[in-house]
Tab-separated table of N, CA and C in Angstrom:
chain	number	residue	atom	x	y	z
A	1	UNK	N	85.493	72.073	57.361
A	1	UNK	CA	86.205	71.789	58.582
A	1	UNK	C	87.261	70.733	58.287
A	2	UNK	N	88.961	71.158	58.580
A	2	UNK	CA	89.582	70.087	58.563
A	2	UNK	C	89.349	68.727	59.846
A	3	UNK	N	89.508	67.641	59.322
A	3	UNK	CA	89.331	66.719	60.005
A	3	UNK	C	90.705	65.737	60.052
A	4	UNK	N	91.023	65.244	61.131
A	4	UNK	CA	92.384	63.651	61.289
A	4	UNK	C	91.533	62.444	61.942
A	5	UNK	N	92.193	61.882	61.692
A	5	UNK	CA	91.753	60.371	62.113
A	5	UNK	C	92.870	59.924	62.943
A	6	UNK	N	92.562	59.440	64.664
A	6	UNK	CA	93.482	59.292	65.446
A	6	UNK	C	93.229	58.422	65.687
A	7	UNK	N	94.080	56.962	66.405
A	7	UNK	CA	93.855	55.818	66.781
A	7	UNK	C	94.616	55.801	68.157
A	8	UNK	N	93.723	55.746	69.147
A	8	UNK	CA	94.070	55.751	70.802
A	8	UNK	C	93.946	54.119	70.996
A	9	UNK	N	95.069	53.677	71.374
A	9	UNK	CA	95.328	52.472	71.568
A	9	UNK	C	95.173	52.388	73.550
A	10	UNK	N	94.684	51.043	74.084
A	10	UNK	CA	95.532	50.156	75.147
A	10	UNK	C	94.681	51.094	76.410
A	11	UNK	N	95.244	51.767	77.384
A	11	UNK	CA	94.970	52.490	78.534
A	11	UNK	C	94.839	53.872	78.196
A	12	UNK	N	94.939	54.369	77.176
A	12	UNK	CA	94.434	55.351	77.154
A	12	UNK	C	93.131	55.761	76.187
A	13	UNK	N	92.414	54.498	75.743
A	13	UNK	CA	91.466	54.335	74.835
A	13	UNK	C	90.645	53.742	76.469
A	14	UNK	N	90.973	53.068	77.194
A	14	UNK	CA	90.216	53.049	78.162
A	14	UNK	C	89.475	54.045	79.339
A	15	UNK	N	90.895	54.997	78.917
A	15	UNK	CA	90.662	56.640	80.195
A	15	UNK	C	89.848	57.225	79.649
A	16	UNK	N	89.943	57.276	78.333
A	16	UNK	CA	89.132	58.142	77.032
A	16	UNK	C	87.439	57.655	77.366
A	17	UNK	N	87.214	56.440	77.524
A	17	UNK	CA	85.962	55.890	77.744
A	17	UNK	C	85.489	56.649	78.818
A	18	UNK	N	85.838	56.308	80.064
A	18	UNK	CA	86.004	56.144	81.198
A	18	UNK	C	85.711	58.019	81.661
A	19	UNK	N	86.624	58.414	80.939
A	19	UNK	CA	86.420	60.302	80.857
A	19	UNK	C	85.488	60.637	80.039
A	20	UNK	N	84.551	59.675	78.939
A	20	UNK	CA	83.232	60.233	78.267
A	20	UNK	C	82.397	59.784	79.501
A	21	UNK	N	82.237	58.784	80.380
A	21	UNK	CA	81.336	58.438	81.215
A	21	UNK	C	80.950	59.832	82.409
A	22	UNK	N	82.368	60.149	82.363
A	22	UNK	CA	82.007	61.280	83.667
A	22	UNK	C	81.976	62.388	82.773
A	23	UNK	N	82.368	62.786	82.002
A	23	UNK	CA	82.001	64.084	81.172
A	23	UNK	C	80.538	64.472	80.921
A	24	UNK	N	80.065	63.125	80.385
A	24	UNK	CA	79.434	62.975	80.004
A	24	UNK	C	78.943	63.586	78.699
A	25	UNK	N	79.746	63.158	78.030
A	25	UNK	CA	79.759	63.858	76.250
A	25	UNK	C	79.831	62.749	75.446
A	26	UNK	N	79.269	62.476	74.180
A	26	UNK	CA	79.035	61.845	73.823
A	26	UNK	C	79.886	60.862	72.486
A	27	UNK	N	80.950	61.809	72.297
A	27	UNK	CA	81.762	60.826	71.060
A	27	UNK	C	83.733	61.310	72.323
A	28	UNK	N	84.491	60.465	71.210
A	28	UNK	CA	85.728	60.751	71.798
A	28	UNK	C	86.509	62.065	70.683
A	29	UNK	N	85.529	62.054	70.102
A	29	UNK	CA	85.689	63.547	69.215
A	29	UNK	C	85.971	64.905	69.838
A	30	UNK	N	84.415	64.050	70.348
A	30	UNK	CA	84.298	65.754	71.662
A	30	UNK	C	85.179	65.680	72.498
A	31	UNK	N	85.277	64.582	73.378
A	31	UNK	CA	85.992	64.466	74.510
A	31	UNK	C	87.886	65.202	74.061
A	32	UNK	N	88.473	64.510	73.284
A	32	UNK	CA	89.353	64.707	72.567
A	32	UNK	C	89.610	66.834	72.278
A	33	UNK	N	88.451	67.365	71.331
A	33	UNK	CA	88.311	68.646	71.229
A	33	UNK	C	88.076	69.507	72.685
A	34	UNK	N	87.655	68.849	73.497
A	34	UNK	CA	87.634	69.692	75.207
A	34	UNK	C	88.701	69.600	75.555
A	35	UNK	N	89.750	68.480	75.481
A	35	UNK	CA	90.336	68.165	75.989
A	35	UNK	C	91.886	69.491	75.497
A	36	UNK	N	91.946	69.543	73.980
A	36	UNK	CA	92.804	70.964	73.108
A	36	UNK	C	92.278	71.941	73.520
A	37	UNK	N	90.856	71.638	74.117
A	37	UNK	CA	90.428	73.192	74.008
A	37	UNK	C	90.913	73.858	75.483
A	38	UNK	N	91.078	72.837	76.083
A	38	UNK	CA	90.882	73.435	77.816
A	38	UNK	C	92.263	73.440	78.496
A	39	UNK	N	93.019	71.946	77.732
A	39	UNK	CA	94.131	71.762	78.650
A	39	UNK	C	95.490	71.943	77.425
A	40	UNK	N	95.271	72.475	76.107
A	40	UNK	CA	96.290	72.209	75.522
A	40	UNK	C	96.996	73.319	75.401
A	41	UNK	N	96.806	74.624	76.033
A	41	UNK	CA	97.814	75.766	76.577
A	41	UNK	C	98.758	75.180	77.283
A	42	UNK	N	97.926	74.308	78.633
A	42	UNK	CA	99.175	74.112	79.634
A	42	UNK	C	100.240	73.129	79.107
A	43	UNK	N	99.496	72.211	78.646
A	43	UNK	CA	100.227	71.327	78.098
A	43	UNK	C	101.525	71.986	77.364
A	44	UNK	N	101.430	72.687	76.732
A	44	UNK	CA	102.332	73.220	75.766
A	44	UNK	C	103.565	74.315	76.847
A	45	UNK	N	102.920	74.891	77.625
A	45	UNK	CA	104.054	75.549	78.339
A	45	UNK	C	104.351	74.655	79.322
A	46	UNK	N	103.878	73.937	79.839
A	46	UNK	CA	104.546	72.884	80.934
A	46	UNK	C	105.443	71.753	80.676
A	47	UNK	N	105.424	71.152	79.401
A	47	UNK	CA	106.061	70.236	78.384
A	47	UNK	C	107.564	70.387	78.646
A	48	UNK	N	108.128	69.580	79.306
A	48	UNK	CA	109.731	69.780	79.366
A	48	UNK	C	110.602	68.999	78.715
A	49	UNK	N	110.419	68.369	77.519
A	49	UNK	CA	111.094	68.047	76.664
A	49	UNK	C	110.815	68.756	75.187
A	50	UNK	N	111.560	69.557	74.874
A	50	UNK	CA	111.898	70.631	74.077
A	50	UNK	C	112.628	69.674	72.825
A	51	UNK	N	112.345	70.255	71.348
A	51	UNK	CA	113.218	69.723	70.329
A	51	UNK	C	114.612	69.839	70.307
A	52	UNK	N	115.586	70.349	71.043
A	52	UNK	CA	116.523	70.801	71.177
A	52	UNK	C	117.268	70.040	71.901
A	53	UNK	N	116.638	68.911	72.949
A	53	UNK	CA	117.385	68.137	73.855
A	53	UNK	C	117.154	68.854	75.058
A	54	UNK	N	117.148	69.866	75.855
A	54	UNK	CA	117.110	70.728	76.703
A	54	UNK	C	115.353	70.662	77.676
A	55	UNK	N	115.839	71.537	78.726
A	55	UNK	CA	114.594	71.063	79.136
A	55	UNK	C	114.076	71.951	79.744
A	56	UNK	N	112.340	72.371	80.293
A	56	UNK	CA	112.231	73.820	80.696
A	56	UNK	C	112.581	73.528	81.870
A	57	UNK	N	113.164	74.828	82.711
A	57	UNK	CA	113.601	74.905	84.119
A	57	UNK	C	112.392	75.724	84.668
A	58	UNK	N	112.106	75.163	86.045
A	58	UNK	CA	110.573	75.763	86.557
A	58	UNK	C	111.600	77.044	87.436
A	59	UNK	N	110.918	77.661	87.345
A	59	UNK	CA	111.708	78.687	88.563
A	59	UNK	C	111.163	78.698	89.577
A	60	UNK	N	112.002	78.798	90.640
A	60	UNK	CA	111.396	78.301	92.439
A	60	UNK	C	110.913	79.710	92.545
A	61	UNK	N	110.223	80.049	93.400
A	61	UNK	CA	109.948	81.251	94.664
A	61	UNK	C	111.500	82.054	95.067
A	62	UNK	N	111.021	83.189	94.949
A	62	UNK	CA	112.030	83.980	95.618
A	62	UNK	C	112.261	83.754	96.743
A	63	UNK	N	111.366	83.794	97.278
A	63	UNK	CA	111.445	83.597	99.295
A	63	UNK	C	110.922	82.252	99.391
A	64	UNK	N	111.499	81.795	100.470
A	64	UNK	CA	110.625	80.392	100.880
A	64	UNK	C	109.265	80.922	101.922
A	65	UNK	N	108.418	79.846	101.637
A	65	UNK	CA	107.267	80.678	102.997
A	65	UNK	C	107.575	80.135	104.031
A	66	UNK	N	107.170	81.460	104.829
A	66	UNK	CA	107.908	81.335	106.076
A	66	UNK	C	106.921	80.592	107.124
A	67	UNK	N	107.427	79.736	107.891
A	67	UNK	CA	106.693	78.450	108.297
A	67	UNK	C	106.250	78.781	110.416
A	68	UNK	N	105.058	79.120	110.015
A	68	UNK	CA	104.247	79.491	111.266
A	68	UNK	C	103.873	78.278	112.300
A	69	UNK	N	104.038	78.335	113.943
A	69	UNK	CA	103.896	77.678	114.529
A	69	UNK	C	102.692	77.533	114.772
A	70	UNK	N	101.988	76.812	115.022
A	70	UNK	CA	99.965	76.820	115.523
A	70	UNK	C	99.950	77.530	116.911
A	71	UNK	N	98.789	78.173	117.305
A	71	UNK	CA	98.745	79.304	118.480
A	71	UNK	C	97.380	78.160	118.871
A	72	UNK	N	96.698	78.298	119.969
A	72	UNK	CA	95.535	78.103	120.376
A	72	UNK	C	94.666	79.007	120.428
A	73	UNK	N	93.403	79.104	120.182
A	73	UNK	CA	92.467	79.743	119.942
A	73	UNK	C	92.305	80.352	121.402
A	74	UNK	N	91.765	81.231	121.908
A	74	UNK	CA	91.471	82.286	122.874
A	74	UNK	C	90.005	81.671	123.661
A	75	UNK	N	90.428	82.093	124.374
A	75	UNK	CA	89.009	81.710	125.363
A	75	UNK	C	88.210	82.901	125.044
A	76	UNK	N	87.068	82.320	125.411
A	76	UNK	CA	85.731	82.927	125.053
A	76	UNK	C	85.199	83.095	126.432
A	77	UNK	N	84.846	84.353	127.203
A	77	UNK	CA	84.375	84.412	128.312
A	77	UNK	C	83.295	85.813	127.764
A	78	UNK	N	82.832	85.559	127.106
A	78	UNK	CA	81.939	86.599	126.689
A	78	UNK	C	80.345	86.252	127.137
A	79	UNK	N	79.660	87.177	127.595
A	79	UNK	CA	78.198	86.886	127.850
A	79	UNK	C	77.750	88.118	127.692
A	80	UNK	N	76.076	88.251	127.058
A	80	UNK	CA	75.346	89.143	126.559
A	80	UNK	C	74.207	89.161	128.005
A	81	UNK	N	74.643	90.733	128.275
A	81	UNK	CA	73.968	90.689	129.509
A	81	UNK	C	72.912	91.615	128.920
A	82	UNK	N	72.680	92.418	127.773
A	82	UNK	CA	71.868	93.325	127.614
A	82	UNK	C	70.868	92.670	126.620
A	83	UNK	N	69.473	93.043	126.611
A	83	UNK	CA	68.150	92.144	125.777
A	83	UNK	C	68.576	92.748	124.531
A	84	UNK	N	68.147	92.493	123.370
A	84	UNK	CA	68.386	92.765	121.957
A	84	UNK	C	67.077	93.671	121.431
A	85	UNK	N	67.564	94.653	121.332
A	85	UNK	CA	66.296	95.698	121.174
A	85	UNK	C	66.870	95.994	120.016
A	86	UNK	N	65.630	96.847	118.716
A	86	UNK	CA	65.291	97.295	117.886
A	86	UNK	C	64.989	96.465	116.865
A	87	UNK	N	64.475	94.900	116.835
A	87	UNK	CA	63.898	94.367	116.302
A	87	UNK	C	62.518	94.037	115.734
């Protein structure tokens, strides 16, 4: 297995802690390897600083959604006048 040796400095050696406490996993190895394993797709397509200088453009929605007024709920004048048979 290749292995690196990383040195997390300052506030983010603290989040790192702080995210083994609630993970609850036990080295920052692991924490670190969940962390490529789960979030380092997005990371990589969401990343908008590109080697090139350039930057990704998100593309909006075709349509905007179209923005509904609130209605009030309906009255209820319902009553069960018949006994509940076939039980």
């Amino acid at each position: 297995m290749t292995q690196a040796r990383v040195v997390i400095r300052g506030s983010a050696l603290e989040m790192g802690e702080h995210l083994l406490s609630v993970t609850k996993l036990a080295t920052l190895t692991e924490l670190i390897n969940v962390m490529f394993s789960r979030y380092g797709k997005h990371l990589e397509v969401t990343w908008e600083v590109l080697p090139d200088g350039s930057t990704v453009k998100c593309s909006s929605p075709e349509t905007a959604p179209e923005i509904v007024s609130p209605t009030s709920a309906p009255e209820i004048n319902f009553k069960f006048d018949e006994p509940i048979a076939g039980l």
